[in-house]
Short mmCIF file of C-alpha atoms in Angstrom, two decimals:
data_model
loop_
_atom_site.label_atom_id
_atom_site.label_comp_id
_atom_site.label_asym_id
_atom_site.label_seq_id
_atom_site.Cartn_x
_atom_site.Cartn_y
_atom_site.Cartn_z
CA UNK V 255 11.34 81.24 106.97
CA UNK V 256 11.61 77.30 107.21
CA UNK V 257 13.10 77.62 103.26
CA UNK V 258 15.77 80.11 104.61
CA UNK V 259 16.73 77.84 107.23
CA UNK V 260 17.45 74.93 105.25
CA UNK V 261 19.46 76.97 102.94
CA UNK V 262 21.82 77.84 105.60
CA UNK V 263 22.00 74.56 106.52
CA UNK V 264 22.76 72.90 103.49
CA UNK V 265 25.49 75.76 103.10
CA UNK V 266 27.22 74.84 106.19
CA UNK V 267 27.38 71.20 105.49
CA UNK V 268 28.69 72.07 102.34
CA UNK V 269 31.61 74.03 103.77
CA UNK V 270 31.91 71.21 106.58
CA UNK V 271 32.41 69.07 103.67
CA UNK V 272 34.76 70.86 101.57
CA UNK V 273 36.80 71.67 104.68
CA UNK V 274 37.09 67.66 105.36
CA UNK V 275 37.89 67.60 101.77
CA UNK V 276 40.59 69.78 101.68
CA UNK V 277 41.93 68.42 104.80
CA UNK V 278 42.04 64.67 103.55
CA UNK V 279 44.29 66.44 100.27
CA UNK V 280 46.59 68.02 102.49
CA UNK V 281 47.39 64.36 104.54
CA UNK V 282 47.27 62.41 101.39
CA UNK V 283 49.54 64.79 99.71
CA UNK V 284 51.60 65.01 102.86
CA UNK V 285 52.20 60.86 103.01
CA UNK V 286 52.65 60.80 99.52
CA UNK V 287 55.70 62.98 100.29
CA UNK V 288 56.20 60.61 103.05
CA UNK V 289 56.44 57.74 100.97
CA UNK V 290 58.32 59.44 98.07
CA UNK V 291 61.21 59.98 100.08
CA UNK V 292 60.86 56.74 101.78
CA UNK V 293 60.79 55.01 98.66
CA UNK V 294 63.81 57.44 97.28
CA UNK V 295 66.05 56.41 100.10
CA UNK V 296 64.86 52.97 100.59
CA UNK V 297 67.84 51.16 98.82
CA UNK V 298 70.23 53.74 98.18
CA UNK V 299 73.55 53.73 98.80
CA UNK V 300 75.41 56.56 99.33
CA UNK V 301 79.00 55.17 99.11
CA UNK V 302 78.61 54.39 94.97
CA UNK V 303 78.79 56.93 92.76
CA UNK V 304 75.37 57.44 91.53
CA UNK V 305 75.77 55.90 88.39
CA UNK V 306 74.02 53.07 86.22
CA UNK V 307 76.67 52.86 83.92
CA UNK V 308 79.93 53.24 85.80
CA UNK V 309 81.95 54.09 82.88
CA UNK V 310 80.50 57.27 82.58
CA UNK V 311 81.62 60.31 84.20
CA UNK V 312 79.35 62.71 86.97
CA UNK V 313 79.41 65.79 86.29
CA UNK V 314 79.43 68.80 88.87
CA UNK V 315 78.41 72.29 88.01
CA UNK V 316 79.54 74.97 90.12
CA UNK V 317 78.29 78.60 90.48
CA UNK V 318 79.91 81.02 92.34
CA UNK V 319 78.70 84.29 93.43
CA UNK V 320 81.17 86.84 95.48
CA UNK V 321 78.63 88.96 98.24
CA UNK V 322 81.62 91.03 99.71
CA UNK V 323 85.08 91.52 99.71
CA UNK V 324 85.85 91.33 103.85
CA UNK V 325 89.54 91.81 103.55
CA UNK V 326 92.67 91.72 101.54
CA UNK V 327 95.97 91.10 103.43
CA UNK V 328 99.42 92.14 101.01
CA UNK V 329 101.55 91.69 103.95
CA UNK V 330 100.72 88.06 104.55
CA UNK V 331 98.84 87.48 100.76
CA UNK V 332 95.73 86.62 101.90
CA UNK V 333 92.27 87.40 100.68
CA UNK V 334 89.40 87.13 102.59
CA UNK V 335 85.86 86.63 100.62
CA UNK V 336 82.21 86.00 101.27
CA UNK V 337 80.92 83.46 98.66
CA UNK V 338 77.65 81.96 97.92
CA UNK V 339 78.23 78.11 96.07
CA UNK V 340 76.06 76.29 94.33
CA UNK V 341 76.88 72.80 93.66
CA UNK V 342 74.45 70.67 91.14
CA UNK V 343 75.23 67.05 89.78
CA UNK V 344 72.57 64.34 88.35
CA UNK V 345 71.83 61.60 90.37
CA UNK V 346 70.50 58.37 88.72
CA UNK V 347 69.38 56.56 91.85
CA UNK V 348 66.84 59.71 92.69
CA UNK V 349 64.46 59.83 89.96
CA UNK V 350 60.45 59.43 89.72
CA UNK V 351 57.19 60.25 87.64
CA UNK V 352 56.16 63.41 89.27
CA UNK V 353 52.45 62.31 87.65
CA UNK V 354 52.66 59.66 89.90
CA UNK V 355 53.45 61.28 92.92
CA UNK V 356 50.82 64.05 93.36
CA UNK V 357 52.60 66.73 90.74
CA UNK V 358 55.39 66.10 93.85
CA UNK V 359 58.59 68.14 91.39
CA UNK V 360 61.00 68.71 94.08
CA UNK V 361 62.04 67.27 97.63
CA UNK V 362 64.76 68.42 100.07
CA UNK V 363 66.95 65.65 102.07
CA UNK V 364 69.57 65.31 104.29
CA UNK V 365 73.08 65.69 102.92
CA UNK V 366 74.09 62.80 105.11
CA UNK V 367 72.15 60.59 103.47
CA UNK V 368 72.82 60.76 99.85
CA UNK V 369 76.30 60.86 97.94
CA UNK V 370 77.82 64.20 97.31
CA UNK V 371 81.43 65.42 95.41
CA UNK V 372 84.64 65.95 97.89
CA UNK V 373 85.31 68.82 95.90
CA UNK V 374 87.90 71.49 97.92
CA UNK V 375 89.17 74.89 97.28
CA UNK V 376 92.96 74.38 96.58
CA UNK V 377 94.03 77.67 97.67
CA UNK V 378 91.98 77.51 101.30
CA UNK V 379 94.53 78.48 103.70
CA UNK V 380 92.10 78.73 106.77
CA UNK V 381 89.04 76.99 108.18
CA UNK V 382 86.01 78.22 105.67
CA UNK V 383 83.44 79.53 108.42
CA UNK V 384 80.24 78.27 106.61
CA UNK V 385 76.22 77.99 107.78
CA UNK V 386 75.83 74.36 108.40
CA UNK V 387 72.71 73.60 106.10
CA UNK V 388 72.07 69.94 106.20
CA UNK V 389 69.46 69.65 103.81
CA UNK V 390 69.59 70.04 99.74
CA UNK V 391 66.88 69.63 96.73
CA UNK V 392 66.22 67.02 94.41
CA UNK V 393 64.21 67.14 91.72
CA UNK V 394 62.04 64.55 89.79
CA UNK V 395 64.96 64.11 87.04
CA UNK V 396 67.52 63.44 89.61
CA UNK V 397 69.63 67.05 89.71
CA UNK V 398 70.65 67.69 93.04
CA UNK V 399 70.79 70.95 94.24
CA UNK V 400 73.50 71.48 97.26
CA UNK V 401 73.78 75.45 98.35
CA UNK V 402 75.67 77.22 101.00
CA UNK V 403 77.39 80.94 101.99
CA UNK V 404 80.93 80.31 103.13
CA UNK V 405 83.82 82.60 104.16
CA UNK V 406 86.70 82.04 102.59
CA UNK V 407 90.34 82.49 103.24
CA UNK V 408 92.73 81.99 100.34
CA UNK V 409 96.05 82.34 99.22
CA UNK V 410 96.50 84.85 96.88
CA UNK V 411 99.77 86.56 94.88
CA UNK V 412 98.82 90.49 95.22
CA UNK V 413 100.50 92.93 93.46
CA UNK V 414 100.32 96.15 95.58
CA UNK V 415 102.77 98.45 92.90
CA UNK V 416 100.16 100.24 91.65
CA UNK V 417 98.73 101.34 94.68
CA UNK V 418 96.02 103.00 95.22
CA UNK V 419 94.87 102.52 91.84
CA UNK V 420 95.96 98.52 91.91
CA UNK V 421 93.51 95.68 90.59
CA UNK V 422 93.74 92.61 92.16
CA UNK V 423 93.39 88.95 90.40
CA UNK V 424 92.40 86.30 93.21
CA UNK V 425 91.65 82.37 91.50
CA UNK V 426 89.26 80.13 93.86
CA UNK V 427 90.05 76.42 92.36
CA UNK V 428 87.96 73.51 93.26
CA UNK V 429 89.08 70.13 92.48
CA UNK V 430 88.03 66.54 93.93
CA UNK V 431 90.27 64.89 96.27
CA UNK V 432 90.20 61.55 95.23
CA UNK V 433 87.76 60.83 92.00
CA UNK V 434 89.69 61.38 88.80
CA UNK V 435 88.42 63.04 85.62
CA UNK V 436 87.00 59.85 84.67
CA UNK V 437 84.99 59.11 87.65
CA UNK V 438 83.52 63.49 88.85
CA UNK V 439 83.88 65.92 86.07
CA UNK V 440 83.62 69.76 86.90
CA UNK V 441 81.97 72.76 84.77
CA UNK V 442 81.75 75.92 85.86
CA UNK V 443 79.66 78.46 85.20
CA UNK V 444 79.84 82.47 85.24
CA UNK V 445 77.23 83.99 86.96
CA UNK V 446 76.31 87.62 86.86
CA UNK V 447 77.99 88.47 90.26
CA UNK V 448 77.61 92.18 89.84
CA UNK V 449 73.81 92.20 91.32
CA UNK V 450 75.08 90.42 94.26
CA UNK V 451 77.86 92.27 94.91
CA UNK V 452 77.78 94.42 98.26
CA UNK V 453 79.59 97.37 96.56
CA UNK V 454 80.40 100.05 99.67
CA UNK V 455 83.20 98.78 100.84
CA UNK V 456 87.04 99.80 99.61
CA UNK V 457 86.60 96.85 96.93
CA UNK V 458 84.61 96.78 93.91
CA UNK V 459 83.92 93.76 91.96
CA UNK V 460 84.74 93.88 88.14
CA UNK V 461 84.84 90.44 86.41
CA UNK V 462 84.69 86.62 87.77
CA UNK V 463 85.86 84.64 84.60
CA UNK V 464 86.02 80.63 85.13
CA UNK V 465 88.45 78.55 83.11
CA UNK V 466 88.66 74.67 83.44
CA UNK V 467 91.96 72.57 83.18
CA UNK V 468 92.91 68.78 84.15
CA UNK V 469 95.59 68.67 86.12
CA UNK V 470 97.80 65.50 85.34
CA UNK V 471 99.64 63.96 88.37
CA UNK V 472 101.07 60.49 88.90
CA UNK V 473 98.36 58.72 90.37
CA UNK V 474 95.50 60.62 87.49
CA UNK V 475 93.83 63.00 85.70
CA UNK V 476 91.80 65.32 87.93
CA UNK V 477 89.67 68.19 86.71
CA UNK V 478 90.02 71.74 88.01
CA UNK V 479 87.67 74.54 87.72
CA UNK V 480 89.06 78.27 88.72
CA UNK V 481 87.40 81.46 89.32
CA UNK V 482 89.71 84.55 88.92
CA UNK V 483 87.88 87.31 91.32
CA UNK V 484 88.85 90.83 89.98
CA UNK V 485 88.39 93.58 92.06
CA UNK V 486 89.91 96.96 92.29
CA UNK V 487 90.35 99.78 94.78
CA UNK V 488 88.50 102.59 95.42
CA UNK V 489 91.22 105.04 95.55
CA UNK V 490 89.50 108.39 96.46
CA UNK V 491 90.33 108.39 100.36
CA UNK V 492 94.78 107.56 99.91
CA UNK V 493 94.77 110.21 97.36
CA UNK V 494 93.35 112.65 99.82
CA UNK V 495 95.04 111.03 102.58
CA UNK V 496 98.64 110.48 101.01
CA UNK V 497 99.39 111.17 97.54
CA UNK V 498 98.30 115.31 98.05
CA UNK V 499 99.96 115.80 100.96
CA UNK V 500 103.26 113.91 99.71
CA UNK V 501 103.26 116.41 96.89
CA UNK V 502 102.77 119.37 98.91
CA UNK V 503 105.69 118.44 101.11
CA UNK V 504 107.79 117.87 98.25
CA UNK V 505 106.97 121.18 96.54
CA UNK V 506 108.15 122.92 99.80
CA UNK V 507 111.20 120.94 100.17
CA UNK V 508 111.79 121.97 96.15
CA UNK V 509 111.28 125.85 97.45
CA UNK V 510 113.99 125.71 100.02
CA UNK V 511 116.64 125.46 97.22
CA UNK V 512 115.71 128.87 96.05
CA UNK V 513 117.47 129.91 99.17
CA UNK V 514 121.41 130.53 99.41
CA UNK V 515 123.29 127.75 100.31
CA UNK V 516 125.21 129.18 102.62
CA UNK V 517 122.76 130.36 104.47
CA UNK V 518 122.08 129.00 107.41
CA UNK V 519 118.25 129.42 107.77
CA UNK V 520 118.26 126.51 104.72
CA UNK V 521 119.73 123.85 106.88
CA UNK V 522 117.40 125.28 110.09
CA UNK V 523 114.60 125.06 106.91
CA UNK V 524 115.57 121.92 105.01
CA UNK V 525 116.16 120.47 108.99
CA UNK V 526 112.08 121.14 109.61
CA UNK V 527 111.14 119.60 106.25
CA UNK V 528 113.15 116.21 107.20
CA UNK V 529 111.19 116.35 110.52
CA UNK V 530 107.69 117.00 108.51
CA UNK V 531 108.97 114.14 105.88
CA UNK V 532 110.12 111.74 108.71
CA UNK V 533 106.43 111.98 110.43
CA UNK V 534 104.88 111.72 107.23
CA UNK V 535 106.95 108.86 106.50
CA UNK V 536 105.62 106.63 109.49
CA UNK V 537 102.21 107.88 108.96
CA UNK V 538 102.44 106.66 105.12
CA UNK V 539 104.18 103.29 106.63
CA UNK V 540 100.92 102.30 108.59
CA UNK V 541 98.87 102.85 105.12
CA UNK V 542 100.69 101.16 102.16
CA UNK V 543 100.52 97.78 101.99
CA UNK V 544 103.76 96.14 101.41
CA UNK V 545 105.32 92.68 100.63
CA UNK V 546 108.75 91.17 100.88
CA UNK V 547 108.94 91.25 97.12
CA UNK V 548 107.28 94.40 96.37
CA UNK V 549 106.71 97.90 97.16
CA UNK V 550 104.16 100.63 96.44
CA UNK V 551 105.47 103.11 93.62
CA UNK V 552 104.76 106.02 95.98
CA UNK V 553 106.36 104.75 98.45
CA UNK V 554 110.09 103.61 95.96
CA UNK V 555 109.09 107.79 94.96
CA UNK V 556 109.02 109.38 98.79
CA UNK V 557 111.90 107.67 100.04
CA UNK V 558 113.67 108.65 96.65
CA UNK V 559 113.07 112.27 97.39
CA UNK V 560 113.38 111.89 101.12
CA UNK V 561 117.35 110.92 100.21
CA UNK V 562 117.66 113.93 97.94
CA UNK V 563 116.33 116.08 101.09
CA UNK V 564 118.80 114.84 103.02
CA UNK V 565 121.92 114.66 100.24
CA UNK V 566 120.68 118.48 99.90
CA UNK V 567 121.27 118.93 103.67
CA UNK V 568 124.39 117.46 104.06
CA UNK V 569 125.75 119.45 100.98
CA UNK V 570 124.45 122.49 102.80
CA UNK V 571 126.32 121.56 106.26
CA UNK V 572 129.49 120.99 104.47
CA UNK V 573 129.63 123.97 102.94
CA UNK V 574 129.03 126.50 105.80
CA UNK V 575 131.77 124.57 107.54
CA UNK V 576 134.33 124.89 105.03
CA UNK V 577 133.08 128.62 104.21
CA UNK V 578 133.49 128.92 107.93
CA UNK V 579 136.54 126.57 109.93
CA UNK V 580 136.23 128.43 113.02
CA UNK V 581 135.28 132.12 114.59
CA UNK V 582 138.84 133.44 114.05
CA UNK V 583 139.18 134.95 110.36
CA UNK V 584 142.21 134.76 108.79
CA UNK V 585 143.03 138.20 109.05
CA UNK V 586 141.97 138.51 113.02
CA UNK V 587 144.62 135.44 113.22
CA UNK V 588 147.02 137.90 111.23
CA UNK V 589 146.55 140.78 113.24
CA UNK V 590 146.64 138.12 116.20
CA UNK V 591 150.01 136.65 115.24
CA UNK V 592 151.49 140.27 114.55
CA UNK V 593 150.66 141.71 118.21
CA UNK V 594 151.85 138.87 119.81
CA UNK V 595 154.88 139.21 117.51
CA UNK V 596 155.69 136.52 115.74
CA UNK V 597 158.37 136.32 113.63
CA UNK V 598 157.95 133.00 111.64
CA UNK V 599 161.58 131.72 112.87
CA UNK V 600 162.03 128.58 114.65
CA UNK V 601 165.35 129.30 116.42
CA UNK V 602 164.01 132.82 117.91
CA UNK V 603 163.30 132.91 121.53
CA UNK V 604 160.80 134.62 123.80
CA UNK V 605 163.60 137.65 123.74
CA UNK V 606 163.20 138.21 120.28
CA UNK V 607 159.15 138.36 120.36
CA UNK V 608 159.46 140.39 122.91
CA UNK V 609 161.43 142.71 120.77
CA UNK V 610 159.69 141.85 117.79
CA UNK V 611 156.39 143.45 119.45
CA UNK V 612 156.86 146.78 118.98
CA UNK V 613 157.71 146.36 115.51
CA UNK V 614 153.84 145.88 114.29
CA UNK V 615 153.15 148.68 116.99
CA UNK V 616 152.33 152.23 114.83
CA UNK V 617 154.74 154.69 116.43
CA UNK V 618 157.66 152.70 117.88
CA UNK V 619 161.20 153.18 116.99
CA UNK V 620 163.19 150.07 114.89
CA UNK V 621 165.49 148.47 116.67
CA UNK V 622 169.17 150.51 116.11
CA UNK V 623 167.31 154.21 115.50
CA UNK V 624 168.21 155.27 118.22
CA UNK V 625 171.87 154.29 117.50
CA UNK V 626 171.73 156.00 114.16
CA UNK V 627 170.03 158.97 115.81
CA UNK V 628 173.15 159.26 118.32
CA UNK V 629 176.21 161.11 118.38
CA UNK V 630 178.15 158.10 116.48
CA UNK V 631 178.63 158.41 112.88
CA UNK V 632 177.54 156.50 109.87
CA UNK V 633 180.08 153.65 110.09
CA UNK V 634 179.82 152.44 113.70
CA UNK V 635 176.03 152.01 113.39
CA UNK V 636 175.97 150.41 110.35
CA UNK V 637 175.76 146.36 112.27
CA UNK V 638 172.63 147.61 114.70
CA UNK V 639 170.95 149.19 110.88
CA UNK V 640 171.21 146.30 109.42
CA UNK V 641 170.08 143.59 112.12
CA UNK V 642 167.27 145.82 112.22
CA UNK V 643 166.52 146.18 108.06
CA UNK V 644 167.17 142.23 108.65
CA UNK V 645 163.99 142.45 110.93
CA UNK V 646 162.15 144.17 109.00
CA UNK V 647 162.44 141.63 106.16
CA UNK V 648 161.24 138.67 108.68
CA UNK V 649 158.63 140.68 109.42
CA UNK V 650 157.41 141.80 105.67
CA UNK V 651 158.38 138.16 104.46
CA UNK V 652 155.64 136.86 107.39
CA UNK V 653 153.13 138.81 106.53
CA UNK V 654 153.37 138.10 102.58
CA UNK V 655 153.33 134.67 103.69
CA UNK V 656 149.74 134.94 105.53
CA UNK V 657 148.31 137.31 102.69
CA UNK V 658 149.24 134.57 100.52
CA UNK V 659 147.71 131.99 102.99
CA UNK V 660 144.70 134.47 103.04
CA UNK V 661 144.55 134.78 99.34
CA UNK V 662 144.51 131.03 98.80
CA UNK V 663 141.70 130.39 101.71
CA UNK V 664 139.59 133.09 99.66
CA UNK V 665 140.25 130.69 96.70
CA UNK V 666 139.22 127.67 98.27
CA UNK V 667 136.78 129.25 99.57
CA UNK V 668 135.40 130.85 96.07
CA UNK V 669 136.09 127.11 94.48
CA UNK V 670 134.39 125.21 97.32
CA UNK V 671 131.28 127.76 97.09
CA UNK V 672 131.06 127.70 92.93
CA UNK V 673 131.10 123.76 93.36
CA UNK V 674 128.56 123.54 96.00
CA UNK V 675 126.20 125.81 93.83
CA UNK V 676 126.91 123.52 90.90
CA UNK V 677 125.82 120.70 92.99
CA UNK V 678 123.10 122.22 94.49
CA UNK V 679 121.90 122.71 90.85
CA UNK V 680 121.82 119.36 89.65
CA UNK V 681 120.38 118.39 92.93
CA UNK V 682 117.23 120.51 92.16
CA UNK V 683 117.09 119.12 88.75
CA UNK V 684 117.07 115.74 89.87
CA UNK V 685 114.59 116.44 92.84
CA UNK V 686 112.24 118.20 90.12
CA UNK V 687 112.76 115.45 87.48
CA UNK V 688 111.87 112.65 90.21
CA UNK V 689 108.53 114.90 91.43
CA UNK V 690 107.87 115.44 87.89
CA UNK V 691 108.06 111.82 86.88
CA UNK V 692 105.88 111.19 90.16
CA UNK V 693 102.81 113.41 89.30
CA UNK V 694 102.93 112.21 85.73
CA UNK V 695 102.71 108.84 87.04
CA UNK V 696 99.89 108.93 88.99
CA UNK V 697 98.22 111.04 86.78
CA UNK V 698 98.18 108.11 84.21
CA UNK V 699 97.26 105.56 86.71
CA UNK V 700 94.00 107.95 87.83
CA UNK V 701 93.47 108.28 84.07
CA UNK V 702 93.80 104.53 83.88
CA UNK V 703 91.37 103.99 86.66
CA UNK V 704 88.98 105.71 85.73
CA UNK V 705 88.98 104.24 81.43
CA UNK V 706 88.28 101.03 83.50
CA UNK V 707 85.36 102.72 85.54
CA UNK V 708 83.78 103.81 82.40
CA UNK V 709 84.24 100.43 80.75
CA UNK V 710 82.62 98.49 83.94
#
């Protein structure tokens, strides 16, 4: 019993001990960290480059790595990104013997207190929004390690022609402000952004090259180091949305010319497809992105077919109107004129219509029968016979005049309606050449997309 008891006490005076032990590691190793940095920041300087040999050149490596595409603006060529950079460069003045130090490899200070690169994105055309992290890593051989997630607005020359099956090229160049080539070198460095990559939004991330230039200006050589983002759209929901519809609406619009074009059900018909393309139109509006300098090739296509529609229509509208001038045929005007009894002579007066009228009538006696059916002979009514054979004549001669009228409205008419259909011909071969040329087009760019889908 009394060995037992000592046992357990010698064990808890060993754990009492190797507790305090422990506990004087942690606070030694703690104030050696104390001291490292105090000893790290002692002197230093953070307006000099940290150089010992100012002749040679600091380096900064950048990495870049694209988390999402937020939004991409053709109207006002603008691309909005969420980045993650990583900045590294060596710094001379923050080295020590790790051995020395506890195994200390690594300690994090304030930004504020140690020199860093004025390196800017050239193409920022907005306030970054960016975590304020105020602290970065150094490690025993001096590389500084300076990390942080920004959202970026940049300038960007987007190309929307191919739309919905467009890729986009956006270059993010950083550059110092003021240190020349000779005093902050750049290097970038392609990272494998793909892993990163939120990929369910419209965008899809296919390549970040880098490429590195100095830019020679009149007051130095600075160094440049661009990343070209390349992303490309997801095209899936505009071809259900747009591009099938438009093609149904123009395969209607190419049925209506399979109806007679003087009929007028095709204008009431071609009228209801203008509405459809017309609403369509301003629907298609609010979804194609557009610049002043270009335009979707879907929309140059709709609006091309939307003017055949309506060249169609108008072509249509002319031609009832000259097939019909009026409600009065030609030969109800005839029939008109020869009741009312008109004789075609300007120096007749409303006497001579009036007897003219019962000339057209079936049944009524010509004017001097009834002379030659009286008791005079032959010779004394031979002047009333022939003022009223003279009549006759006027009358025959005016209505040869309006069946020729009639014959040559039947010919305009029969010219005006052959020319129409001759028109109306070569404006369905256009239409279908243009809707031809519009399906084969975006069936290469699909079968473009997706050879680039299978090569990413």
């Amino acid at each position: 019993m009394a060995t037992g008891s000592i046992s357990l006490f010698l064990l808890l005076l060993g754990l009492l001990a190797g507790g305090s032990s422990s506990a004087d590691a942690g606070c030694t190793r703690n104030s050696t960290l104390q001291h490292l940095t105090w000893r790290l920041l002692r002197n230093y300087s953070k307006g000099v480059r940290p150089v010992r040999n100012w002749a040679q050149a600091t380096t900064v490596y950048l990495d870049l790595f694209v988390h999402a595409v937020l939004d991409v603006d053709s109207q006002n060529q603008k691309l909005t990104t969420s980045i993650w950079l990583q900045q590294s460069w060596k710094d001379e003045f923050l080295t020590w013997n790790s051995s020395l130090h506890d195994g200390i490899r690594e300690v994090s200070l304030l930004l504020s207190s140690i020199w860093s690169p004025d390196i800017t994105i050239n193409e920022l055309v907005d306030v970054s929004k960016s975590l304020d992290i105020p602290y970065i890593y150094v490690n025993a051989s001096g590389m500084v390690r300076n990390e942080k997630p920004m959202h970026v607005v940049s300038a960007c020359q987007l190309e929307p022609y191919a739309f919905p099956f467009d890729t986009q090229t956006c270059s993010l160049t950083f550059s110092t402000i003021l240190h020349t080539v000779e005093d902050v070198d750049l290097a970038a460095h392609a990272a494998d952004n793909k892993q990163v990559f939120l990929a369910d939004g419209e965008w899809e991330l296919l390549s970040v090259p880098t490429r590195y230039q100095v830019l020679s200006t009149h007051s130095g050589r600075y160094a440049e180091a661009q990343f070209h983002i390349v992303i490309r759209r997801r095209p899936l929901l505009y071809v259900v949305s747009l591009l099938i519809p438009s093609i149904f609406l123009m395969a209607v619009d190419l049925g209506s010319f399979y109806l007679p074009p003087t009929c007028g059900t095709r204008i009431t018909f071609k009228g209801s497809v203008l509405v459809g393309y017309t609403v369509f139109k301003v629907n298609m509006s609010a979804e194609l992105p557009g610049t002043a300098f270009s335009t979707p090739l879907i929309g140059v296509f709709f609006t091309i077919c939307m003017a055949l529609l309506v060249l169609s229509l108008s072509l249509s509208i002319l031609l009832v109107k000259s097939l019909h001038p009026g409600e009065v045929h030609a030969w109800q005007r005839l029939t008109s004129h020869c009741y009312r009894g008109e004789s075609g002579l300007d120096g007749k007066d409303q006497g001579a219509n009036s007897q003219a009228a019962p000339a057209c009538t079936e049944g009524a006696p010509l004017p001097g029968e009834e002379a030659v059916r009286g008791e005079e002979g032959p010779w004394e009514g031979m002047p009333t016979q022939k003022a009223a054979m003279e009549e006759i004549l006027a009358q025959l001669l005016l209505i040869s005049s309006r069946l020729r009228a009639l014959h040559r409205d039947s010919r305009q008419e029969a010219d005006w309606l052959r020319l129409s259909c001759k028109l109306d011909t070569l404006l369905f071969q256009v239409y279908a050449g243009v809707v031809a040329v519009y399906a084969i087009t975006l069936s290469a760019l699909w079968a473009m997309w997706s050879s680039q889908q299978q090569e990413g």
